[in-house]
Each structure stands twice: as C-alpha cells, then as structure tokens.
Amino acid sequence: MTDEGTRIPGYISLDKVGKGAPYVLRAGEGEHIAVRSSLRTLLTRQEDTEGHMGLTYCEGDTAPPTPPHYHHDTTEGVYVLSGVLRVWQDDRKGNRIVTDLHPGDFGLLPTGWAHSWAFAAPKTRFIAFYAPGGFEGTLHYLDPHGAPTAEQLGETEKRFDVVWMPDYPLIQESEKTG
C-alpha cells in the first residue's frame, strides 16, 4: 500500500469520499497503489457500493503475469484503454483461451475460471471491475515491490473471494511477457 510519505499526485482516500455517499473523482484522482512496476487506482470499492462492485484503473509497462487464480463468486471484467493486455483463461475442464486485448476491447473473466493477465506492451492502461465487490481489496495486501509472498496470498484467500493457483499450468513459457 502507498504510505503517507510517498503519496502519488492525485491520491484521494476513498474512506474520505465513499462509503455509500455519492462522489466524483477527477482525472488522475483515486486511491493509488503501486504494485510492482504498475499503478493501480481504486475508483470504487465494495464498501462504496453496498458490496455490489469494485472498479480499478490499472497502468503499467510490459510485465510478468499475475499469479493464476479463480473466484468462487466474483466475476471480473477488463476494458483496455491503451497498449495490450494479455489474458489467460481456463475453465479447469479442458477449455483454455489466451487473448491479447487491444484498445476498445473488453474481456469477461467468469466465476470459476482460472485466469491471469499481463501488461503485454508498454504504456498499457485498462479498467477492471469486480462483481460483487471485494477482490479489489487484495491490492492492500500485495507486496508493492515484488511477487506476492505465500503469506500474503494466504491472507487474501481468507479475506477475499480468491483461490491462488501458483503451480497451475495456465501459462505456457512461450506466452509470457516481460
């Protein structure tokens, strides 16, 4: 999590504006969190929407994929604004999809499907939603400078609707970015 001493310009704590009240975030505003070589900005969270959804803005340069995972009850969606977002999906029954999403493309990551994504081009930007909300809270538990530790992954599994699958063969070596 970004601490008080290293706030990114435009940082606004959603605790001060959200929690069920209407609010407006201007361009560049939100709750910024540095994760590895990327920036994630919380735009709304489960506590702002009575649990219905979470919404984040993500930007970064070419980077390795997120750890494979799935959700019991959460659906994710991504809408690409610039660059290329590579998405891996697997229904864990033999159906596997690898897709490069370009500006204007939308991808749905359904409940129960193992998935991962990676910034596949410099200056990739996208919007992600989570319904119901809650998964966006994992951003506060991830190591901002490297791969998540086993302890961090375990903590997010307990608190959020996510099952991490670090050894699942979702991503082939030849498909990796960064």
PDB file of C-alpha atoms in Angstrom:
ATOM      1  CA  MET A   1       0.000   0.000   0.000  1.00  0.00           C
ATOM      2  CA  THR A   2       1.199   3.502  -0.687  1.00  0.00           C
ATOM      3  CA  ASP A   3       2.080   5.110   2.637  1.00  0.00           C
ATOM      4  CA  GLU A   4       1.582   8.713   3.742  1.00  0.00           C
ATOM      5  CA  GLY A   5       5.163   9.685   2.877  1.00  0.00           C
ATOM      6  CA  THR A   6       5.053   8.512  -0.742  1.00  0.00           C
ATOM      7  CA  ARG A   7       1.637   9.638  -1.964  1.00  0.00           C
ATOM      8  CA  ILE A   8       1.273   9.775  -5.719  1.00  0.00           C
ATOM      9  CA  PRO A   9      -0.191  13.077  -7.012  1.00  0.00           C
ATOM     10  CA  GLY A  10      -3.977  12.849  -7.189  1.00  0.00           C
ATOM     11  CA  TYR A  11      -4.229  10.407  -4.273  1.00  0.00           C
ATOM     12  CA  ILE A  12      -7.610  10.597  -2.551  1.00  0.00           C
ATOM     13  CA  SER A  13      -8.565   8.163   0.201  1.00  0.00           C
ATOM     14  CA  LEU A  14     -11.905   6.604  -0.694  1.00  0.00           C
ATOM     15  CA  ASP A  15     -12.571   6.362   3.045  1.00  0.00           C
ATOM     16  CA  LYS A  16     -12.963  10.158   2.970  1.00  0.00           C
ATOM     17  CA  VAL A  17     -15.334  10.343  -0.021  1.00  0.00           C
ATOM     18  CA  GLY A  18     -17.038   6.973  -0.409  1.00  0.00           C
ATOM     19  CA  LYS A  19     -18.767   4.548   1.957  1.00  0.00           C
ATOM     20  CA  GLY A  20     -22.152   4.829   0.244  1.00  0.00           C
ATOM     21  CA  ALA A  21     -22.167   8.583  -0.421  1.00  0.00           C
ATOM     22  CA  PRO A  22     -22.092   9.889  -4.000  1.00  0.00           C
ATOM     23  CA  TYR A  23     -18.716  11.244  -5.091  1.00  0.00           C
ATOM     24  CA  VAL A  24     -16.778  12.406  -8.137  1.00  0.00           C
ATOM     25  CA  LEU A  25     -13.127  11.684  -8.860  1.00  0.00           C
ATOM     26  CA  ARG A  26     -11.477  13.983 -11.384  1.00  0.00           C
ATOM     27  CA  ALA A  27      -8.947  12.758 -13.953  1.00  0.00           C
ATOM     28  CA  GLY A  28      -5.917  11.312 -12.163  1.00  0.00           C
ATOM     29  CA  GLU A  29      -7.653  11.072  -8.785  1.00  0.00           C
ATOM     30  CA  GLY A  30      -8.345   7.959  -6.726  1.00  0.00           C
ATOM     31  CA  GLU A  31      -6.688   5.720  -4.194  1.00  0.00           C
ATOM     32  CA  HIS A  32      -3.335   4.975  -5.905  1.00  0.00           C
ATOM     33  CA  ILE A  33      -1.434   1.803  -5.053  1.00  0.00           C
ATOM     34  CA  ALA A  34       1.943   0.910  -6.576  1.00  0.00           C
ATOM     35  CA  VAL A  35       2.179  -2.812  -7.357  1.00  0.00           C
ATOM     36  CA  ARG A  36       5.498  -3.990  -8.797  1.00  0.00           C
ATOM     37  CA  SER A  37       6.103  -1.826 -11.888  1.00  0.00           C
ATOM     38  CA  SER A  38       2.472  -0.753 -12.245  1.00  0.00           C
ATOM     39  CA  LEU A  39      -0.009   1.670 -10.748  1.00  0.00           C
ATOM     40  CA  ARG A  40      -3.472   0.545  -9.644  1.00  0.00           C
ATOM     41  CA  THR A  41      -6.042   3.169  -8.731  1.00  0.00           C
ATOM     42  CA  LEU A  42      -9.113   2.210  -6.744  1.00  0.00           C
ATOM     43  CA  LEU A  43     -12.073   4.138  -8.145  1.00  0.00           C
ATOM     44  CA  THR A  44     -14.790   2.453  -6.106  1.00  0.00           C
ATOM     45  CA  ARG A  45     -14.891  -0.446  -3.642  1.00  0.00           C
ATOM     46  CA  GLN A  46     -17.388  -2.833  -2.146  1.00  0.00           C
ATOM     47  CA  GLU A  47     -17.845  -0.541   0.861  1.00  0.00           C
ATOM     48  CA  ASP A  48     -18.782   2.321  -1.501  1.00  0.00           C
ATOM     49  CA  THR A  49     -21.377   0.272  -3.442  1.00  0.00           C
ATOM     50  CA  GLU A  50     -23.113  -1.760  -0.719  1.00  0.00           C
ATOM     51  CA  GLY A  51     -20.975  -4.710  -1.822  1.00  0.00           C
ATOM     52  CA  HIS A  52     -22.114  -4.697  -5.447  1.00  0.00           C
ATOM     53  CA  MET A  53     -18.835  -3.952  -7.240  1.00  0.00           C
ATOM     54  CA  GLY A  54     -15.278  -2.697  -7.231  1.00  0.00           C
ATOM     55  CA  LEU A  55     -13.610  -0.717 -10.029  1.00  0.00           C
ATOM     56  CA  THR A  56      -9.915  -0.070 -10.614  1.00  0.00           C
ATOM     57  CA  TYR A  57      -7.807   1.755 -13.180  1.00  0.00           C
ATOM     58  CA  CYS A  58      -4.535  -0.026 -13.971  1.00  0.00           C
ATOM     59  CA  GLU A  59      -1.490   1.149 -15.900  1.00  0.00           C
ATOM     60  CA  GLY A  60       1.944  -0.282 -16.482  1.00  0.00           C
ATOM     61  CA  ASP A  61       4.636  -1.350 -18.881  1.00  0.00           C
ATOM     62  CA  THR A  62       5.413  -4.854 -20.095  1.00  0.00           C
ATOM     63  CA  ALA A  63       5.490  -7.120 -17.036  1.00  0.00           C
ATOM     64  CA  PRO A  64       5.173 -10.766 -15.972  1.00  0.00           C
ATOM     65  CA  PRO A  65       1.666 -12.197 -15.488  1.00  0.00           C
ATOM     66  CA  THR A  66      -0.312 -12.039 -12.266  1.00  0.00           C
ATOM     67  CA  PRO A  67      -0.434 -15.308 -10.299  1.00  0.00           C
ATOM     68  CA  PRO A  68      -3.125 -17.646 -11.711  1.00  0.00           C
ATOM     69  CA  HIS A  69      -6.274 -17.659  -9.587  1.00  0.00           C
ATOM     70  CA  TYR A  70     -10.036 -18.094  -9.657  1.00  0.00           C
ATOM     71  CA  HIS A  71     -13.044 -16.867  -7.711  1.00  0.00           C
ATOM     72  CA  HIS A  72     -15.992 -18.819  -6.327  1.00  0.00           C
ATOM     73  CA  ASP A  73     -18.452 -15.905  -6.559  1.00  0.00           C
ATOM     74  CA  THR A  74     -16.702 -12.955  -8.247  1.00  0.00           C
ATOM     75  CA  THR A  75     -16.783 -12.070 -11.935  1.00  0.00           C
ATOM     76  CA  GLU A  76     -14.051  -9.807 -13.325  1.00  0.00           C
ATOM     77  CA  GLY A  77     -14.132  -7.711 -16.467  1.00  0.00           C
ATOM     78  CA  VAL A  78     -11.415  -5.677 -18.182  1.00  0.00           C
ATOM     79  CA  TYR A  79     -11.711  -2.858 -20.736  1.00  0.00           C
ATOM     80  CA  VAL A  80      -8.468  -1.838 -22.444  1.00  0.00           C
ATOM     81  CA  LEU A  81      -7.769   1.877 -22.955  1.00  0.00           C
ATOM     82  CA  SER A  82      -4.261   1.667 -24.464  1.00  0.00           C
ATOM     83  CA  GLY A  83      -1.492  -0.845 -25.065  1.00  0.00           C
ATOM     84  CA  VAL A  84      -2.068  -4.602 -24.978  1.00  0.00           C
ATOM     85  CA  LEU A  85      -3.374  -6.725 -22.120  1.00  0.00           C
ATOM     86  CA  ARG A  86      -2.726 -10.473 -22.462  1.00  0.00           C
ATOM     87  CA  VAL A  87      -5.365 -12.576 -20.697  1.00  0.00           C
ATOM     88  CA  TRP A  88      -5.205 -16.292 -19.943  1.00  0.00           C
ATOM     89  CA  GLN A  89      -8.394 -18.174 -19.000  1.00  0.00           C
ATOM     90  CA  ASP A  90      -9.053 -21.854 -18.288  1.00  0.00           C
ATOM     91  CA  ASP A  91     -12.325 -23.412 -17.125  1.00  0.00           C
ATOM     92  CA  ARG A  92     -10.302 -26.192 -15.416  1.00  0.00           C
ATOM     93  CA  LYS A  93     -12.191 -28.718 -17.601  1.00  0.00           C
ATOM     94  CA  GLY A  94     -10.010 -28.552 -20.710  1.00  0.00           C
ATOM     95  CA  ASN A  95     -11.116 -25.254 -22.278  1.00  0.00           C
ATOM     96  CA  ARG A  96      -8.295 -22.717 -22.463  1.00  0.00           C
ATOM     97  CA  ILE A  97      -8.250 -19.244 -24.008  1.00  0.00           C
ATOM     98  CA  VAL A  98      -5.291 -16.889 -24.488  1.00  0.00           C
ATOM     99  CA  THR A  99      -6.232 -13.469 -25.835  1.00  0.00           C
ATOM    100  CA  ASP A 100      -4.438 -10.204 -26.477  1.00  0.00           C
ATOM    101  CA  LEU A 101      -6.861  -7.354 -25.792  1.00  0.00           C
ATOM    102  CA  HIS A 102      -6.264  -4.046 -27.586  1.00  0.00           C
ATOM    103  CA  PRO A 103      -7.719  -0.542 -27.059  1.00  0.00           C
ATOM    104  CA  GLY A 104     -11.507  -0.733 -27.062  1.00  0.00           C
ATOM    105  CA  ASP A 105     -11.556  -4.497 -26.371  1.00  0.00           C
ATOM    106  CA  PHE A 106     -13.443  -5.935 -23.396  1.00  0.00           C
ATOM    107  CA  GLY A 107     -12.802  -9.283 -21.733  1.00  0.00           C
ATOM    108  CA  LEU A 108     -15.017 -11.104 -19.218  1.00  0.00           C
ATOM    109  CA  LEU A 109     -13.318 -13.417 -16.705  1.00  0.00           C
ATOM    110  CA  PRO A 110     -16.174 -15.584 -15.403  1.00  0.00           C
ATOM    111  CA  THR A 111     -16.641 -17.026 -11.947  1.00  0.00           C
ATOM    112  CA  GLY A 112     -14.814 -20.328 -11.526  1.00  0.00           C
ATOM    113  CA  TRP A 113     -12.417 -19.883 -14.442  1.00  0.00           C
ATOM    114  CA  ALA A 114      -8.691 -19.844 -13.632  1.00  0.00           C
ATOM    115  CA  HIS A 115      -7.194 -16.678 -15.062  1.00  0.00           C
ATOM    116  CA  SER A 116      -4.218 -14.368 -15.177  1.00  0.00           C
ATOM    117  CA  TRP A 117      -3.263 -11.261 -17.114  1.00  0.00           C
ATOM    118  CA  ALA A 118      -0.132  -9.330 -18.032  1.00  0.00           C
ATOM    119  CA  PHE A 119       0.781  -5.935 -19.423  1.00  0.00           C
ATOM    120  CA  ALA A 120       1.929  -7.124 -22.884  1.00  0.00           C
ATOM    121  CA  ALA A 121       3.026  -3.735 -24.238  1.00  0.00           C
ATOM    122  CA  PRO A 122       4.472  -0.513 -22.836  1.00  0.00           C
ATOM    123  CA  LYS A 123       2.002   2.053 -21.519  1.00  0.00           C
ATOM    124  CA  THR A 124      -0.886  -0.396 -21.199  1.00  0.00           C
ATOM    125  CA  ARG A 125      -3.923   1.031 -19.407  1.00  0.00           C
ATOM    126  CA  PHE A 126      -7.215  -0.661 -18.568  1.00  0.00           C
ATOM    127  CA  ILE A 127     -10.253  -0.507 -16.317  1.00  0.00           C
ATOM    128  CA  ALA A 128     -11.163  -3.611 -14.277  1.00  0.00           C
ATOM    129  CA  PHE A 129     -14.412  -4.317 -12.476  1.00  0.00           C
ATOM    130  CA  TYR A 130     -15.218  -6.929  -9.851  1.00  0.00           C
ATOM    131  CA  ALA A 131     -18.787  -8.008  -9.075  1.00  0.00           C
ATOM    132  CA  PRO A 132     -19.654  -8.432  -6.347  1.00  0.00           C
ATOM    133  CA  GLY A 133     -17.025  -6.120  -4.917  1.00  0.00           C
ATOM    134  CA  GLY A 134     -14.262  -7.114  -2.547  1.00  0.00           C
ATOM    135  CA  PHE A 135     -11.441  -8.582  -4.618  1.00  0.00           C
ATOM    136  CA  GLU A 136     -10.068  -5.057  -5.204  1.00  0.00           C
ATOM    137  CA  GLY A 137      -9.116  -5.103  -1.511  1.00  0.00           C
ATOM    138  CA  THR A 138      -6.298  -7.552  -2.279  1.00  0.00           C
ATOM    139  CA  LEU A 139      -4.273  -4.596  -3.545  1.00  0.00           C
ATOM    140  CA  HIS A 140      -3.717  -3.531   0.061  1.00  0.00           C
ATOM    141  CA  TYR A 141      -2.132  -6.912   0.891  1.00  0.00           C
ATOM    142  CA  LEU A 142       0.251  -7.395  -2.025  1.00  0.00           C
ATOM    143  CA  ASP A 143       3.966  -6.674  -1.896  1.00  0.00           C
ATOM    144  CA  PRO A 144       4.303  -3.446  -3.905  1.00  0.00           C
ATOM    145  CA  HIS A 145       7.868  -4.262  -4.968  1.00  0.00           C
ATOM    146  CA  GLY A 146       7.838  -7.920  -5.977  1.00  0.00           C
ATOM    147  CA  ALA A 147       5.899 -11.122  -6.319  1.00  0.00           C
ATOM    148  CA  PRO A 148       3.394 -11.742  -3.514  1.00  0.00           C
ATOM    149  CA  THR A 149       4.656 -13.943  -0.692  1.00  0.00           C
ATOM    150  CA  ALA A 150       2.897 -17.176   0.280  1.00  0.00           C
ATOM    151  CA  GLU A 151       1.802 -15.441   3.489  1.00  0.00           C
ATOM    152  CA  GLN A 152       0.258 -12.534   1.566  1.00  0.00           C
ATOM    153  CA  LEU A 153      -1.546 -14.884  -0.810  1.00  0.00           C
ATOM    154  CA  GLY A 154      -2.872 -16.890   2.140  1.00  0.00           C
ATOM    155  CA  GLU A 155      -4.160 -13.752   3.838  1.00  0.00           C
ATOM    156  CA  THR A 156      -6.016 -12.618   0.712  1.00  0.00           C
ATOM    157  CA  GLU A 157      -7.604 -16.079   0.323  1.00  0.00           C
ATOM    158  CA  LYS A 158      -9.003 -15.804   3.846  1.00  0.00           C
ATOM    159  CA  ARG A 159     -10.370 -12.282   3.398  1.00  0.00           C
ATOM    160  CA  PHE A 160     -11.422 -12.144  -0.257  1.00  0.00           C
ATOM    161  CA  ASP A 161     -13.083 -14.421  -2.798  1.00  0.00           C
ATOM    162  CA  VAL A 162      -9.884 -15.697  -4.425  1.00  0.00           C
ATOM    163  CA  VAL A 163      -8.100 -19.038  -4.720  1.00  0.00           C
ATOM    164  CA  TRP A 164      -4.482 -18.635  -5.830  1.00  0.00           C
ATOM    165  CA  MET A 165      -3.033 -21.364  -8.074  1.00  0.00           C
ATOM    166  CA  PRO A 166       0.701 -20.597  -8.395  1.00  0.00           C
ATOM    167  CA  ASP A 167       1.521 -24.079  -9.739  1.00  0.00           C
ATOM    168  CA  TYR A 168      -1.427 -24.363 -12.137  1.00  0.00           C
ATOM    169  CA  PRO A 169      -0.182 -24.796 -15.755  1.00  0.00           C
ATOM    170  CA  LEU A 170      -2.239 -21.887 -17.103  1.00  0.00           C
ATOM    171  CA  ILE A 171       0.579 -20.004 -18.804  1.00  0.00           C
ATOM    172  CA  GLN A 172       2.991 -21.618 -21.260  1.00  0.00           C
ATOM    173  CA  GLU A 173       6.569 -20.320 -21.142  1.00  0.00           C
ATOM    174  CA  SER A 174       6.365 -19.102 -24.766  1.00  0.00           C
ATOM    175  CA  GLU A 175       3.310 -16.941 -23.907  1.00  0.00           C
ATOM    176  CA  LYS A 176       4.905 -14.960 -21.086  1.00  0.00           C
ATOM    177  CA  THR A 177       5.600 -11.248 -21.352  1.00  0.00           C
ATOM    178  CA  GLY A 178       8.168  -9.068 -19.598  1.00  0.00           C
TER     179      GLY A 178
END
